[in-house]
CSV table of C-alpha atoms in Angstrom, one decimal:
chain,number,residue,atom,x,y,z
A,857,UNK,CA,-216.6,-70.7,178.3
A,858,UNK,CA,-215.0,-74.1,179.9
A,859,UNK,CA,-215.0,-73.2,183.4
A,860,UNK,CA,-217.4,-75.2,185.0
A,861,UNK,CA,-218.9,-71.9,187.4
A,862,UNK,CA,-219.5,-70.1,184.3
A,863,UNK,CA,-221.6,-72.7,182.8
A,864,UNK,CA,-223.1,-73.1,186.2
A,865,UNK,CA,-224.1,-69.4,186.4
A,866,UNK,CA,-225.8,-70.3,182.5
A,867,UNK,CA,-228.1,-73.1,183.4
A,868,UNK,CA,-230.7,-70.3,183.5
A,869,UNK,CA,-234.0,-70.3,181.0
A,870,UNK,CA,-232.6,-66.7,179.8
A,871,UNK,CA,-228.8,-65.2,180.1
A,872,UNK,CA,-227.8,-61.8,179.7
A,873,UNK,CA,-224.1,-61.5,179.4
A,874,UNK,CA,-223.0,-57.4,179.2
A,875,UNK,CA,-219.7,-56.3,178.4
A,876,UNK,CA,-218.6,-59.5,176.0
A,877,UNK,CA,-215.6,-58.0,174.4
A,878,UNK,CA,-217.3,-60.6,171.8
A,879,UNK,CA,-215.7,-58.7,168.6
A,880,UNK,CA,-216.6,-59.9,165.2
A,881,UNK,CA,-215.7,-63.4,165.4
A,882,UNK,CA,-218.5,-66.0,164.9
A,883,UNK,CA,-220.9,-67.1,167.5
A,884,UNK,CA,-219.9,-69.4,170.7
A,885,UNK,CA,-222.7,-72.3,170.6
A,886,UNK,CA,-223.9,-73.7,173.8
A,887,UNK,CA,-225.2,-77.2,174.1
A,888,UNK,CA,-229.2,-76.9,174.4
A,889,UNK,CA,-229.4,-72.6,174.0
A,890,UNK,CA,-230.1,-70.2,171.0
A,891,UNK,CA,-228.2,-67.5,170.9
A,892,UNK,CA,-228.7,-63.4,170.1
A,893,UNK,CA,-225.6,-61.0,169.7
A,894,UNK,CA,-225.0,-57.2,169.5
A,895,UNK,CA,-221.5,-56.2,169.1
A,896,UNK,CA,-220.1,-52.9,169.5
A,897,UNK,CA,-217.7,-51.5,166.7
A,898,UNK,CA,-214.2,-51.2,167.1
A,899,UNK,CA,-212.3,-47.5,166.1
A,900,UNK,CA,-209.1,-47.7,164.8
A,901,UNK,CA,-207.7,-46.2,168.5
A,902,UNK,CA,-209.0,-49.0,169.8
A,903,UNK,CA,-206.3,-51.8,170.7
A,904,UNK,CA,-209.1,-54.3,171.1
A,905,UNK,CA,-213.0,-54.7,171.1
A,906,UNK,CA,-215.3,-53.3,173.9
A,907,UNK,CA,-219.1,-53.6,175.3
A,908,UNK,CA,-220.8,-56.4,173.5
A,909,UNK,CA,-223.9,-58.4,174.6
A,910,UNK,CA,-224.7,-61.9,174.4
A,911,UNK,CA,-227.9,-63.5,175.0
A,912,UNK,CA,-229.2,-66.9,175.4
A,913,UNK,CA,-232.1,-69.0,175.5
A,914,UNK,CA,-233.5,-72.0,175.6
A,915,UNK,CA,-234.2,-73.9,172.5
A,916,UNK,CA,-237.6,-74.9,174.6
A,917,UNK,CA,-238.4,-71.6,175.1
A,918,UNK,CA,-237.1,-69.6,171.9
A,919,UNK,CA,-240.6,-69.8,169.8
A,920,UNK,CA,-242.0,-67.4,172.4
A,921,UNK,CA,-238.7,-64.4,172.0
A,922,UNK,CA,-238.7,-61.8,168.8
A,923,UNK,CA,-235.4,-60.3,168.6
A,924,UNK,CA,-236.3,-56.6,168.0
A,925,UNK,CA,-233.3,-56.3,165.7
A,926,UNK,CA,-234.7,-52.6,164.8
A,927,UNK,CA,-236.0,-51.4,168.1
A,928,UNK,CA,-232.5,-49.3,168.5
A,929,UNK,CA,-229.6,-47.7,166.8
A,930,UNK,CA,-227.5,-48.1,169.7
A,931,UNK,CA,-224.5,-50.8,170.1
A,932,UNK,CA,-225.6,-50.7,173.8
A,933,UNK,CA,-228.7,-52.0,174.0
A,934,UNK,CA,-230.4,-55.1,172.7
A,935,UNK,CA,-234.2,-55.3,172.8
A,936,UNK,CA,-236.4,-58.8,172.5
A,937,UNK,CA,-240.3,-59.4,173.2
A,938,UNK,CA,-241.7,-62.0,175.2
A,939,UNK,CA,-245.0,-63.0,173.6
A,940,UNK,CA,-248.1,-63.0,176.0
A,941,UNK,CA,-249.4,-65.9,174.5
A,942,UNK,CA,-246.7,-68.7,174.7
A,943,UNK,CA,-245.8,-67.6,178.3
A,944,UNK,CA,-249.3,-66.7,179.7
A,945,UNK,CA,-249.3,-63.4,180.2
A,946,UNK,CA,-251.9,-60.6,180.3
A,947,UNK,CA,-249.1,-58.5,177.6
A,948,UNK,CA,-246.4,-59.1,175.7
A,949,UNK,CA,-243.0,-57.7,177.6
A,950,UNK,CA,-240.4,-55.7,176.3
A,951,UNK,CA,-237.1,-56.7,178.0
A,952,UNK,CA,-234.0,-55.0,177.2
A,953,UNK,CA,-230.6,-56.1,178.0
A,954,UNK,CA,-228.6,-52.4,178.8
A,955,UNK,CA,-225.5,-51.1,179.0
A,956,UNK,CA,-225.3,-47.5,179.8
A,957,UNK,CA,-221.3,-46.4,179.7
A,958,UNK,CA,-220.0,-44.1,182.2
A,959,UNK,CA,-220.8,-40.5,182.4
A,960,UNK,CA,-217.2,-39.8,181.7
A,961,UNK,CA,-217.2,-42.3,178.9
A,962,UNK,CA,-215.9,-41.7,175.3
A,963,UNK,CA,-219.0,-44.1,174.5
A,964,UNK,CA,-221.7,-42.6,176.8
A,965,UNK,CA,-223.8,-40.8,173.4
A,966,UNK,CA,-227.3,-39.7,175.8
A,967,UNK,CA,-227.9,-43.4,176.2
A,968,UNK,CA,-230.6,-42.0,179.1
A,969,UNK,CA,-232.3,-39.9,176.8
A,970,UNK,CA,-232.5,-42.1,173.7
A,971,UNK,CA,-233.5,-45.0,175.9
A,972,UNK,CA,-236.4,-43.3,177.6
A,973,UNK,CA,-237.6,-42.6,173.8
A,974,UNK,CA,-237.5,-46.5,173.0
A,975,UNK,CA,-239.5,-47.1,176.1
A,976,UNK,CA,-241.7,-44.6,175.3
A,977,UNK,CA,-242.4,-46.6,172.4
A,978,UNK,CA,-243.1,-50.2,173.6
A,979,UNK,CA,-245.2,-49.0,177.3
A,980,UNK,CA,-248.2,-48.3,174.6
A,981,UNK,CA,-248.3,-52.2,173.6
A,982,UNK,CA,-246.8,-53.9,176.7
A,983,UNK,CA,-244.8,-54.2,180.1
A,984,UNK,CA,-241.5,-53.8,180.2
A,985,UNK,CA,-238.4,-55.2,181.6
A,986,UNK,CA,-234.8,-53.8,181.8
A,987,UNK,CA,-231.8,-55.3,183.0
A,988,UNK,CA,-227.9,-54.4,183.2
A,989,UNK,CA,-224.8,-52.3,184.3
A,990,UNK,CA,-227.0,-48.6,184.4
A,991,UNK,CA,-223.3,-47.4,185.6
A,992,UNK,CA,-226.1,-45.3,188.0
A,993,UNK,CA,-225.9,-45.3,192.0
A,994,UNK,CA,-228.9,-44.2,193.2
A,995,UNK,CA,-228.9,-44.8,196.7
A,996,UNK,CA,-232.6,-45.5,198.4
A,997,UNK,CA,-233.9,-42.2,195.9
A,998,UNK,CA,-237.0,-42.6,195.6
A,999,UNK,CA,-238.1,-44.2,192.2
A,1000,UNK,CA,-241.1,-43.4,192.6
A,1001,UNK,CA,-243.5,-39.9,193.4
A,1002,UNK,CA,-243.8,-39.2,197.3
A,1003,UNK,CA,-246.8,-38.9,199.5
A,1004,UNK,CA,-248.8,-39.2,195.2
A,1005,UNK,CA,-252.3,-38.3,196.0
A,1006,UNK,CA,-255.5,-38.0,193.9
A,1007,UNK,CA,-257.1,-35.7,196.4
A,1008,UNK,CA,-255.9,-33.1,194.4
A,1009,UNK,CA,-258.5,-33.4,192.0
A,1010,UNK,CA,-260.9,-32.2,194.5
A,1011,UNK,CA,-258.9,-28.5,194.3
A,1012,UNK,CA,-262.2,-25.9,194.0
A,1013,UNK,CA,-264.2,-28.7,192.6
A,1014,UNK,CA,-261.9,-28.6,189.7
A,1015,UNK,CA,-260.3,-32.2,188.1
A,1016,UNK,CA,-256.5,-31.3,188.1
A,1017,UNK,CA,-255.6,-35.1,186.7
A,1018,UNK,CA,-257.4,-37.4,184.3
A,1019,UNK,CA,-259.4,-40.1,185.2
A,1020,UNK,CA,-257.3,-42.6,184.1
A,1021,UNK,CA,-254.2,-41.2,186.5
A,1022,UNK,CA,-253.5,-44.5,188.7
A,1023,UNK,CA,-251.6,-42.8,192.2
A,1024,UNK,CA,-248.0,-43.9,192.4
A,1025,UNK,CA,-248.0,-47.0,195.2
A,1026,UNK,CA,-245.1,-46.2,197.7
A,1027,UNK,CA,-242.8,-49.3,198.3
A,1028,UNK,CA,-239.5,-48.4,199.8
A,1029,UNK,CA,-236.5,-50.3,199.1
A,1030,UNK,CA,-233.3,-50.8,200.8
A,1031,UNK,CA,-229.4,-50.4,199.5
A,1032,UNK,CA,-226.3,-50.8,200.8
A,1033,UNK,CA,-225.0,-48.4,198.4
A,1034,UNK,CA,-225.6,-44.5,200.1
A,1035,UNK,CA,-223.6,-42.9,197.2
A,1036,UNK,CA,-225.5,-40.8,194.3
A,1037,UNK,CA,-224.0,-40.1,191.2
A,1038,UNK,CA,-223.9,-37.9,187.5
A,1039,UNK,CA,-226.6,-40.3,186.2
A,1040,UNK,CA,-228.9,-40.9,189.4
A,1041,UNK,CA,-230.8,-38.2,188.4
A,1042,UNK,CA,-231.6,-39.2,184.8
A,1043,UNK,CA,-232.3,-42.6,185.9
A,1044,UNK,CA,-234.4,-41.9,188.6
A,1045,UNK,CA,-236.6,-39.6,185.8
A,1046,UNK,CA,-236.7,-42.4,183.4
A,1047,UNK,CA,-238.8,-44.2,186.0
A,1048,UNK,CA,-240.8,-41.7,186.9
A,1049,UNK,CA,-242.0,-41.0,183.3
A,1050,UNK,CA,-242.0,-44.4,182.6
A,1051,UNK,CA,-243.9,-45.4,185.7
A,1052,UNK,CA,-240.6,-48.8,186.3
A,1053,UNK,CA,-239.7,-49.5,189.6
A,1054,UNK,CA,-235.9,-51.0,190.6
A,1055,UNK,CA,-236.3,-54.8,191.4
A,1056,UNK,CA,-233.1,-54.3,193.7
A,1057,UNK,CA,-233.9,-54.2,197.7
A,1058,UNK,CA,-237.4,-55.1,196.9
A,1059,UNK,CA,-237.5,-58.5,196.8
A,1060,UNK,CA,-236.8,-61.9,198.3
A,1061,UNK,CA,-233.6,-62.7,197.6
A,1062,UNK,CA,-232.1,-58.9,197.2
A,1063,UNK,CA,-233.8,-57.7,200.7
A,1064,UNK,CA,-231.0,-56.1,202.1
A,1065,UNK,CA,-230.2,-54.3,198.9
A,1066,UNK,CA,-226.3,-56.0,198.1
A,1067,UNK,CA,-224.2,-54.2,196.3
A,1068,UNK,CA,-222.9,-55.6,192.9
A,1069,UNK,CA,-219.7,-53.9,191.9
A,1070,UNK,CA,-216.3,-54.6,193.5
A,1071,UNK,CA,-213.1,-52.6,193.1
A,1072,UNK,CA,-210.0,-52.4,194.8
A,1073,UNK,CA,-211.3,-48.9,196.5
A,1074,UNK,CA,-215.1,-49.4,196.6
A,1075,UNK,CA,-218.3,-51.1,196.2
A,1076,UNK,CA,-221.6,-49.5,194.1
A,1077,UNK,CA,-224.8,-50.6,193.5
A,1078,UNK,CA,-224.6,-50.2,189.2
A,1079,UNK,CA,-226.5,-53.1,187.8
A,1080,UNK,CA,-230.2,-53.0,188.3
A,1081,UNK,CA,-233.9,-55.0,187.6
A,1082,UNK,CA,-236.4,-52.4,186.5
A,1083,UNK,CA,-240.2,-53.3,185.4
A,1084,UNK,CA,-243.3,-52.0,184.8
A,1085,UNK,CA,-245.2,-51.3,188.3
A,1086,UNK,CA,-248.4,-53.5,187.0
A,1087,UNK,CA,-245.3,-56.5,186.8
A,1088,UNK,CA,-244.6,-56.1,190.7
A,1089,UNK,CA,-247.1,-59.1,191.8
A,1090,UNK,CA,-245.2,-61.4,189.2
A,1091,UNK,CA,-242.5,-61.3,190.5
A,1092,UNK,CA,-241.3,-64.3,192.2
A,1093,UNK,CA,-238.1,-63.0,194.0
A,1094,UNK,CA,-234.6,-60.8,192.5
A,1095,UNK,CA,-231.8,-62.2,193.5
A,1096,UNK,CA,-228.2,-60.9,194.4
A,1097,UNK,CA,-225.1,-63.0,193.9
A,1098,UNK,CA,-221.7,-63.3,195.6
A,1099,UNK,CA,-218.7,-61.9,194.6
A,1100,UNK,CA,-216.8,-65.0,192.4
A,1101,UNK,CA,-213.6,-65.3,190.9
A,1102,UNK,CA,-215.4,-64.9,187.4
A,1103,UNK,CA,-215.6,-60.8,187.7
A,1104,UNK,CA,-215.9,-57.8,189.6
A,1105,UNK,CA,-219.6,-57.5,189.3
A,1106,UNK,CA,-222.3,-60.3,190.3
A,1107,UNK,CA,-225.1,-62.1,188.3
A,1108,UNK,CA,-228.7,-61.0,188.9
A,1109,UNK,CA,-231.5,-63.3,188.4
A,1110,UNK,CA,-234.7,-62.4,188.4
A,1111,UNK,CA,-237.4,-64.6,188.7
A,1112,UNK,CA,-241.1,-64.7,187.2
A,1113,UNK,CA,-244.7,-66.4,187.3
A,1114,UNK,CA,-245.5,-67.1,184.1
A,1115,UNK,CA,-247.6,-70.6,182.0
A,1116,UNK,CA,-246.1,-71.8,179.6
A,1117,UNK,CA,-248.1,-73.5,177.3
A,1118,UNK,CA,-245.8,-75.0,174.1
A,1119,UNK,CA,-245.9,-78.5,173.9
A,1120,UNK,CA,-242.0,-78.8,174.1
A,1121,UNK,CA,-242.1,-77.8,177.5
A,1122,UNK,CA,-244.3,-79.7,178.6
A,1123,UNK,CA,-242.1,-82.4,177.7
A,1124,UNK,CA,-239.7,-80.7,179.8
A,1125,UNK,CA,-242.2,-80.3,182.7
A,1126,UNK,CA,-243.4,-84.2,183.0
A,1127,UNK,CA,-239.4,-85.0,182.3
A,1128,UNK,CA,-238.4,-83.0,185.7
A,1129,UNK,CA,-241.6,-85.8,187.2
A,1130,UNK,CA,-239.3,-88.2,186.5
A,1131,UNK,CA,-242.2,-89.8,184.1
A,1132,UNK,CA,-239.7,-91.4,182.3
A,1133,UNK,CA,-238.9,-93.9,184.8
A,1134,UNK,CA,-242.7,-95.2,184.1
A,1135,UNK,CA,-242.0,-98.2,182.2
A,1136,UNK,CA,-243.3,-99.3,178.4
A,1137,UNK,CA,-244.5,-102.7,177.7
A,1138,UNK,CA,-243.8,-104.6,174.9
A,1139,UNK,CA,-246.7,-107.3,172.8
A,1140,UNK,CA,-245.2,-111.0,172.9
A,1141,UNK,CA,-246.5,-114.4,171.4
A,1142,UNK,CA,-247.8,-115.4,174.7
A,1143,UNK,CA,-249.4,-111.6,175.7
A,1144,UNK,CA,-252.6,-112.9,174.3
A,1145,UNK,CA,-253.4,-116.2,176.6
A,1146,UNK,CA,-251.9,-114.2,179.3
A,1147,UNK,CA,-254.6,-110.9,178.8
A,1148,UNK,CA,-257.8,-113.7,178.5
A,1149,UNK,CA,-256.5,-115.2,181.3
A,1150,UNK,CA,-255.9,-111.8,183.7
A,1151,UNK,CA,-259.3,-109.9,182.5
A,1152,UNK,CA,-260.8,-113.2,184.0
A,1153,UNK,CA,-259.2,-112.7,187.3
A,1154,UNK,CA,-261.8,-111.5,189.9
A,1155,UNK,CA,-259.5,-108.4,191.1
A,1156,UNK,CA,-259.7,-107.1,187.1
A,1157,UNK,CA,-263.4,-107.7,187.1
A,1158,UNK,CA,-263.6,-105.7,190.5
A,1159,UNK,CA,-261.5,-103.0,189.7
A,1160,UNK,CA,-263.1,-102.0,185.8
A,1161,UNK,CA,-266.8,-103.0,187.1
A,1162,UNK,CA,-266.0,-100.2,190.2
A,1163,UNK,CA,-264.5,-97.9,187.5
A,1164,UNK,CA,-268.2,-98.1,185.5
A,1165,UNK,CA,-270.0,-97.7,188.6
A,1166,UNK,CA,-268.0,-94.6,190.2
A,1167,UNK,CA,-269.4,-91.4,189.2
A,1168,UNK,CA,-266.8,-89.1,188.3
A,1169,UNK,CA,-267.8,-84.9,188.8
A,1170,UNK,CA,-266.8,-83.1,185.7
A,1171,UNK,CA,-264.2,-81.4,186.1
A,1172,UNK,CA,-260.6,-81.2,186.9
A,1173,UNK,CA,-260.8,-83.2,190.3
A,1174,UNK,CA,-263.1,-85.9,189.1
A,1175,UNK,CA,-261.1,-86.5,185.0
A,1176,UNK,CA,-258.2,-86.9,187.9
A,1177,UNK,CA,-260.1,-89.3,189.7
A,1178,UNK,CA,-260.9,-91.0,186.8
A,1179,UNK,CA,-257.6,-91.3,184.8
A,1180,UNK,CA,-255.6,-92.2,188.0
A,1181,UNK,CA,-258.4,-95.5,188.5
A,1182,UNK,CA,-257.9,-96.4,184.5
A,1183,UNK,CA,-253.8,-95.8,184.8
A,1184,UNK,CA,-254.3,-98.3,187.5
A,1185,UNK,CA,-256.0,-100.9,185.2
A,1186,UNK,CA,-254.7,-100.8,182.7
A,1187,UNK,CA,-250.9,-101.0,184.2
A,1188,UNK,CA,-252.3,-104.3,186.5
A,1189,UNK,CA,-252.9,-105.9,183.1
A,1190,UNK,CA,-250.4,-104.7,181.0
A,1191,UNK,CA,-247.8,-106.1,183.7
A,1192,UNK,CA,-249.5,-109.5,183.6
A,1193,UNK,CA,-250.0,-110.3,180.2
A,1194,UNK,CA,-246.5,-108.3,178.4
A,1195,UNK,CA,-243.1,-108.1,179.1
A,1196,UNK,CA,-242.0,-105.3,181.0
A,1197,UNK,CA,-239.3,-102.7,179.8
A,1198,UNK,CA,-237.6,-100.2,182.1
A,1199,UNK,CA,-236.4,-96.6,180.7
A,1200,UNK,CA,-232.8,-96.3,181.7
A,1201,UNK,CA,-232.4,-93.5,183.5
A,1202,UNK,CA,-229.7,-90.6,182.4
A,1203,UNK,CA,-227.2,-90.2,183.2
A,1204,UNK,CA,-225.8,-86.6,184.7
A,1205,UNK,CA,-223.5,-84.9,182.7
A,1206,UNK,CA,-219.5,-84.8,183.4
A,1207,UNK,CA,-218.6,-81.6,184.8
A,1208,UNK,CA,-216.6,-80.0,181.5
A,1209,UNK,CA,-212.6,-79.7,183.4
A,1210,UNK,CA,-209.8,-77.0,182.4
A,1211,UNK,CA,-207.0,-79.7,180.7
A,1212,UNK,CA,-204.4,-77.1,182.1
A,1213,UNK,CA,-205.9,-76.9,185.7
A,1214,UNK,CA,-205.2,-78.4,188.1
A,1215,UNK,CA,-205.8,-78.7,192.0
A,1216,UNK,CA,-203.8,-75.7,193.2
A,1217,UNK,CA,-206.2,-73.9,190.7
A,1218,UNK,CA,-209.4,-75.6,191.9
A,1219,UNK,CA,-208.7,-74.4,195.7
A,1220,UNK,CA,-207.8,-70.7,195.3
A,1221,UNK,CA,-211.4,-70.6,193.3
A,1222,UNK,CA,-213.0,-72.3,196.1
A,1223,UNK,CA,-211.1,-69.8,198.4
A,1224,UNK,CA,-211.8,-66.8,196.4
A,1225,UNK,CA,-216.1,-67.6,196.5
A,1226,UNK,CA,-215.8,-68.4,199.8
A,1227,UNK,CA,-214.4,-64.8,200.7
A,1228,UNK,CA,-217.0,-63.5,198.0
A,1229,UNK,CA,-219.8,-64.8,200.2
A,1230,UNK,CA,-218.0,-63.3,203.1
A,1231,UNK,CA,-217.5,-59.7,201.9
A,1232,UNK,CA,-221.2,-60.0,200.9
A,1233,UNK,CA,-222.5,-60.2,204.0
A,1234,UNK,CA,-219.6,-58.2,206.3
A,1235,UNK,CA,-219.0,-55.5,203.7
A,1236,UNK,CA,-217.8,-53.5,206.9
A,1237,UNK,CA,-214.8,-55.7,207.4
A,1238,UNK,CA,-211.8,-54.1,206.3
A,1239,UNK,CA,-209.2,-57.2,206.3
A,1240,UNK,CA,-211.4,-59.6,203.7
A,1241,UNK,CA,-211.3,-57.3,200.4
A,1242,UNK,CA,-207.4,-57.2,200.4
A,1243,UNK,CA,-207.1,-61.2,200.9
A,1244,UNK,CA,-209.5,-61.3,197.7
A,1245,UNK,CA,-207.7,-59.3,195.3
A,1246,UNK,CA,-204.0,-61.3,196.4
A,1247,UNK,CA,-206.2,-64.4,195.8
A,1248,UNK,CA,-207.4,-63.1,192.4
A,1249,UNK,CA,-204.3,-61.4,191.4
A,1250,UNK,CA,-202.4,-64.7,192.2
A,1251,UNK,CA,-205.1,-67.2,190.0
A,1252,UNK,CA,-204.7,-64.9,187.5
A,1253,UNK,CA,-200.8,-65.0,187.7
A,1254,UNK,CA,-201.4,-69.5,187.9
A,1255,UNK,CA,-203.8,-69.5,185.1
A,1256,UNK,CA,-201.7,-67.6,182.9
A,1257,UNK,CA,-198.8,-70.1,183.5
A,1258,UNK,CA,-200.5,-73.3,183.6
A,1259,UNK,CA,-201.8,-72.1,180.1
A,1260,UNK,CA,-198.5,-71.6,178.6
A,1261,UNK,CA,-196.8,-75.2,180.3
A,1262,UNK,CA,-199.8,-77.0,179.2
A,1263,UNK,CA,-199.7,-75.4,175.5
A,1264,UNK,CA,-195.6,-76.1,175.4
A,1265,UNK,CA,-195.8,-79.9,176.6
A,1266,UNK,CA,-198.6,-80.2,173.7
A,1267,UNK,CA,-196.9,-78.5,171.0
A,1268,UNK,CA,-193.7,-80.6,172.2
A,1269,UNK,CA,-195.6,-83.7,172.1
A,1270,UNK,CA,-197.0,-83.3,168.5
A,1271,UNK,CA,-193.7,-82.6,166.9
A,1272,UNK,CA,-191.9,-85.3,168.3
A,1273,UNK,CA,-195.4,-87.3,166.9
A,1274,UNK,CA,-194.7,-85.6,163.9
A,1275,UNK,CA,-191.5,-87.3,163.4
A,1276,UNK,CA,-191.4,-90.5,165.2
A,1277,UNK,CA,-194.9,-91.7,165.0
A,1278,UNK,CA,-197.2,-89.8,162.7
A,1279,UNK,CA,-199.9,-92.2,163.0
A,1280,UNK,CA,-200.0,-91.0,166.7
A,1281,UNK,CA,-199.9,-87.3,166.1
A,1282,UNK,CA,-203.0,-87.5,164.0
A,1283,UNK,CA,-205.0,-89.4,166.4
A,1284,UNK,CA,-204.2,-86.9,169.3
A,1285,UNK,CA,-205.5,-84.2,166.3
A,1286,UNK,CA,-208.3,-86.0,166.0
A,1287,UNK,CA,-209.1,-86.2,169.7
A,1288,UNK,CA,-208.4,-82.5,170.6
A,1289,UNK,CA,-211.4,-82.1,167.3
A,1290,UNK,CA,-213.7,-84.4,169.3
A,1291,UNK,CA,-213.2,-82.6,172.9
A,1292,UNK,CA,-215.3,-78.8,172.7
A,1293,UNK,CA,-214.2,-78.8,176.2
A,1294,UNK,CA,-210.5,-77.8,175.7
A,1295,UNK,CA,-210.6,-75.6,172.2
A,1296,UNK,CA,-210.3,-72.2,173.5
A,1297,UNK,CA,-206.6,-73.5,175.2
A,1298,UNK,CA,-205.8,-74.9,171.7
A,1299,UNK,CA,-204.1,-72.4,168.6
A,1300,UNK,CA,-207.1,-73.0,165.9
A,1301,UNK,CA,-204.5,-74.8,163.4
A,1302,UNK,CA,-204.5,-77.4,165.4
A,1303,UNK,CA,-208.5,-77.8,166.3
A,1304,UNK,CA,-209.0,-78.8,162.7
A,1305,UNK,CA,-207.7,-81.6,161.1
A,1306,UNK,CA,-208.5,-80.9,157.2
A,1307,UNK,CA,-207.9,-77.2,157.2
A,1308,UNK,CA,-204.2,-78.6,158.0
A,1309,UNK,CA,-204.5,-81.1,155.1
A,1310,UNK,CA,-205.9,-78.3,153.0
A,1311,UNK,CA,-202.9,-76.6,153.7
A,1312,UNK,CA,-200.9,-78.7,152.1
A,1313,UNK,CA,-202.7,-80.0,149.3
A,1314,UNK,CA,-203.1,-76.3,148.1
A,1315,UNK,CA,-199.2,-75.8,148.2
A,1316,UNK,CA,-198.2,-74.7,144.0
A,1317,UNK,CA,-201.9,-74.4,143.1
A,1318,UNK,CA,-202.4,-70.6,141.1
A,1319,UNK,CA,-204.3,-68.3,143.4
A,1320,UNK,CA,-207.6,-67.4,141.8
A,1321,UNK,CA,-208.3,-64.4,140.3
A,1322,UNK,CA,-211.3,-62.2,140.0
A,1323,UNK,CA,-212.5,-62.7,135.6
A,1324,UNK,CA,-215.2,-60.1,135.3
A,1325,UNK,CA,-212.7,-57.6,137.0
A,1326,UNK,CA,-210.0,-58.5,134.6
A,1327,UNK,CA,-212.4,-58.5,131.5
A,1328,UNK,CA,-213.5,-54.6,133.1
A,1329,UNK,CA,-210.0,-53.4,133.1
A,1330,UNK,CA,-209.1,-54.8,129.2
A,1331,UNK,CA,-212.3,-53.2,128.0
A,1332,UNK,CA,-211.1,-49.9,129.3
A,1333,UNK,CA,-207.9,-50.1,128.3
A,1334,UNK,CA,-209.1,-50.8,124.4
A,1335,UNK,CA,-211.5,-47.6,125.4
A,1336,UNK,CA,-208.4,-45.5,126.2
A,1337,UNK,CA,-206.2,-46.7,123.3
A,1338,UNK,CA,-208.5,-45.8,120.7
A,1339,UNK,CA,-209.3,-42.5,122.1
A,1340,UNK,CA,-204.6,-41.5,122.6
A,1341,UNK,CA,-204.9,-38.4,119.9
A,1342,UNK,CA,-201.1,-38.2,119.7
A,1343,UNK,CA,-200.3,-42.2,119.6
A,1344,UNK,CA,-197.1,-43.2,117.4
A,1345,UNK,CA,-197.7,-45.5,114.9
A,1346,UNK,CA,-195.8,-48.1,117.0
A,1347,UNK,CA,-197.7,-47.5,119.5
A,1348,UNK,CA,-201.0,-48.2,117.7
A,1349,UNK,CA,-202.5,-51.8,117.2
A,1350,UNK,CA,-202.2,-53.2,113.8
A,1351,UNK,CA,-205.7,-53.3,112.8
A,1352,UNK,CA,-206.9,-56.4,110.5
A,1353,UNK,CA,-207.2,-53.9,107.7
A,1354,UNK,CA,-203.7,-52.6,107.0
A,1355,UNK,CA,-202.7,-56.1,107.4
A,1356,UNK,CA,-205.1,-56.9,103.8
A,1357,UNK,CA,-204.1,-53.3,102.1
A,1358,UNK,CA,-200.5,-53.8,102.6
A,1359,UNK,CA,-200.5,-57.5,101.5
A,1360,UNK,CA,-202.0,-56.0,98.5
A,1361,UNK,CA,-199.7,-53.6,97.8
A,1362,UNK,CA,-196.7,-56.0,97.9
A,1363,UNK,CA,-195.2,-57.8,95.3
A,1364,UNK,CA,-195.1,-60.7,97.2
A,1365,UNK,CA,-197.5,-62.0,100.2
A,1366,UNK,CA,-197.4,-60.5,103.1
A,1367,UNK,CA,-198.8,-63.0,105.4
A,1368,UNK,CA,-196.0,-65.2,104.6
A,1369,UNK,CA,-193.7,-63.4,106.6
A,1370,UNK,CA,-195.9,-62.9,109.8
């Protein structure tokens, strides 16, 4: 979560992350985003967590999304609804983050069939978008009915098709991956039955149908964006990114037209147009007298008269024209009567640097990314891939070594400070706590000063016990004790009645001996 390129990749309105290996840890946080996640349960045989889906949504757009938690029981899919009113759409859009396990995987559980059932329920209510890793290699096989025509309706004067039937539009797609695998037919049948279309190889940004996955032995296209046929006109463009040092799949981006009307988004648009640079003005003691003088000038009088005399049409152009003239007059008056206050420009965010990294690591990453771009555009150049994976292996080894050395140095410093300079020891811990960019590289016990203090404060404190459980246990034991059939006299508890009886019978009060 501290890698600059990874954070840059996440700088989108909405991100879908698959195969996160997140497990049951607490959700991580990204400034300015709300997060929705789903985990794959770990079995006893698994050594680590696998699978997992994370969705990040910019806070200003979050109100427009609804998390459909009960839409699927699968750990491999996560459904969201994009509200038509918030995004200015004709219909609600049902978005699904999808991971289809390989056909031979133990996690494969008829996922495509179950996905089709979910699609059938949502397709009635709105339009659909599916994005993710389908592990299906489709080559250029058609995802529509080829040579479809409604002329069959005129066969012997009998209408064989319903009046509402819409013929399939033939939009051919390009794909550099010419291989078909086991799951291809199921995916294409799903597209045909639900009138969904694969966006890869059909739009600007991926017009050549680039590969989306690379390993030592081969390339393949298994990551897709799939949308309802009626949504195709709203697709602005679809982009397949370069291979990078981050992972073996590429990032795919989908850009769609919408008309967001939320107030927070309007504010964001104003900020993007640099409205924050417009001066604000402060009224002073001299402003009133200056205002009288400015309103008496011929220039201002003329501008006000022109505004009053000019006719503006009752449409957008007319309103814009009147607003522009009035704003100019007000700015002239305010600039000559009030004290101007310029708002400070927003400072650019500093790029987060990984504390264990160095120039060699940065240069290796740059070389890997450069080769990734070359490979994307020259897949037939067999000399590029070995160099790419050689550098990738080198980077992993280098990263591991740098992290180890950084931790060793940090532990040594803390040990020295603890013995010789306790004040500096606590200052270092506080500094670590205030730097979220290095948290993942520091053990949890070192990140939280309060945890360390509490640990020593709790030494010698009795361990808490469950009072309700103890009370229940005592009641059960008493019941068992009362029901013992052959208990010895010495084993049975002495009752109050027995003590009174013996005390009366005795020559001297028995209670004196108790």
